[in-house]
């Protein structure tokens, strides 16, 4: 489900962040974006974990917005 | 596994991944900085008239506080300048662990004058670009590139040869690292 | 035993976690659980400011390895960080933007606290500690700004340091020595660096510990509206894991926002400071968070001899804010029941915003007194009028009933809505008129004025006067509409007694 997907995204982002050559010309931008992906994915997982498990309703809007942010940042990484 | 457990473990993993991602910024700590651009200063270090054979003089180059010895060897040497091609200059910082080298007019390991380190016994052959002939040092001493002005007899230091001076990204052959970490000499 | 059963069922990860817990005391509840209403971003502005501080500390520590606080090497070492150090530009950019974010968060945190009246008993000292932390934060911004030693930053700091010398005497000498040292740029830079990197962060941490301790002792303040829905704040949520993860969500989203900003707007290092370059740089001004003060000082009435007056006034504002819990001694906490202080707060915020924007529009220019009076006075007037009207419309319902909650909230009667609409339209016209008047004044000042300009000015002032008169009339009518002059006076008294 969503959480697994997000975890995978996070793991990929972290691996890429470590593989970056810090002296490369675009590396700083890429690092910032990868870290952003990492952070937002975590926020989303945390939100689901905090509220979803207790049987409460998740705000669909937040989940959508969070996923959209993650995808947007990943897209920017590819652009950069 | 139950959904509750799954969420808990995922959250834990996600938290770990966040810290792992942030930790990547510490690459700033251990990746050597890019070599600075910009040239070596040109500095007058001695005049040929003041140099006597086997009497070395210490001089700072290329940064303040970075000692080198300039010496007239009496015999033509690799990289030597002057009318006899025997004035050379080298960093006095041993390439092994950073002790200060001493000068020996003769040494059992070398055909001519040598730089000898008192700490662990490294010996550098000053006639042949200070290459290592004994002891644990892994690299030759960095040699100062000298220029001799025939009209005035002045000797100028204008650059450094590889390897880098001990402590400047030690072991690199990119001599622009020698310019980092201090104020360049003026004059 | 229970423990052994656990161990049979749990995997290695849980065992490790339990090992640490038994020794570190992680699950010991030393932070009291949070009430449900506290799961709301407004309650976490202060915590986010602390998160920003942590980001500052980490990025600052990484940069400190390369930066040299000596005038001959400061710019060079900063440039080195930008160009040669791995992730250097990223560190610098994040450091600057998070500094701005921290100042903004601190301001928003203060404003929220102000409007929700957190400074009531027993939290007066928390408010004052918070104000002190705010001053330290501004100090961190001030000291950090100088460190790159660019033309812009050195000039801005010279402005600030010059202001210190304009303070009254024993204070001025003391502060000057503390901040600038015995003289000479080396001493100044070194002091700024030490203050920025060690002294101010240490003070901030001490104050933070104090504030957190008090927070634990008193608990999170209840919402002023009393709509909590139950006594004691309703359902309590344990700090670990729920509240911790809520904070983690906020913190990571904040971090991601900082990442986005640093990607979108990467910093470029300004030119280096040299004495000659500085003489050509005429529009020196402090960084945006001090710009409102600077704009005040640029008013011509405060030039040269008048400078101490202006500085005293600004200091007074800060001191009054600091001592707020002892000035505002009423019992009421709801916005609707504190007309005076709410109005003062909104006026203050509006003036600061207006002054900051205005500062950007007029770099390096002296402000004529009439313009200042118009703009500042006009802003204050607009805010006061809006505020009074809102209170008239709302207070009619709550007169004499401090502390009760109207179940439907404050529904505005339809006639009230039309009044509000008409009023807003007039105010809009009035604001336009004010703006035109200011523009015209500026134009006149520079060009010497033509007949057409004067006519325009007269027309703009006329509209403004009409707007004010119409507002007063509407207020009068609204009062008659609520039916009792006596009620109006009592409502006003309620406001003043608070």
XYZ file of C-alpha atoms in Angstrom, chain A residues 8-77:
70
model
C 10.616 2.742 -1.192
C 10.696 6.330 -2.403
C 12.467 7.392 0.766
C 15.051 4.640 0.473
C 15.754 5.531 -3.138
C 16.104 9.195 -2.251
C 18.537 8.438 0.554
C 20.649 6.154 -1.603
C 20.869 8.766 -4.315
C 21.723 11.446 -1.780
C 24.691 9.428 -0.600
C 25.827 8.651 -4.109
C 26.029 12.268 -5.079
C 29.443 13.741 -5.637
C 29.375 16.787 -3.400
C 31.608 18.775 -5.677
C 29.485 18.316 -8.751
C 27.904 21.419 -10.273
C 24.289 20.405 -9.746
C 24.802 18.259 -6.674
C 23.660 20.828 -4.185
C 20.340 21.349 -5.884
C 19.867 17.632 -6.247
C 20.732 17.010 -2.635
C 18.263 19.605 -1.422
C 15.496 18.120 -3.561
C 16.265 14.551 -2.564
C 16.229 15.560 1.078
C 12.900 17.291 0.479
C 11.503 14.059 -0.988
C 12.824 12.179 2.022
C 11.300 14.610 4.499
C 7.871 14.916 2.906
C 7.603 11.157 2.470
C 8.372 10.766 6.135
C 5.754 13.356 7.097
C 3.166 11.472 5.099
C 4.084 8.096 6.575
C 4.017 9.627 10.034
C 0.594 11.115 9.398
C -0.797 7.811 8.204
C 0.850 5.990 11.067
C -0.377 8.410 13.651
C -4.001 8.574 12.621
C -4.692 5.746 10.214
C -3.995 2.930 12.604
C -6.462 4.150 15.197
C -9.342 3.790 12.800
C -9.866 7.495 12.446
C -10.463 9.077 9.151
C -7.446 10.411 7.378
C -7.910 13.673 5.657
C -7.796 12.607 2.058
C -6.651 16.048 1.117
C -3.483 15.784 3.155
C -2.586 12.430 1.656
C -3.138 13.705 -1.831
C -1.242 16.906 -1.198
C 1.653 15.041 0.364
C 1.900 12.558 -2.476
C 1.688 15.351 -4.988
C 4.542 17.151 -3.239
C 6.696 14.032 -3.286
C 6.057 13.477 -6.959
C 6.675 17.132 -7.703
C 10.036 17.127 -5.965
C 11.062 13.925 -7.708
C 10.137 15.505 -10.995
C 12.303 18.507 -10.151
C 15.219 16.210 -9.391
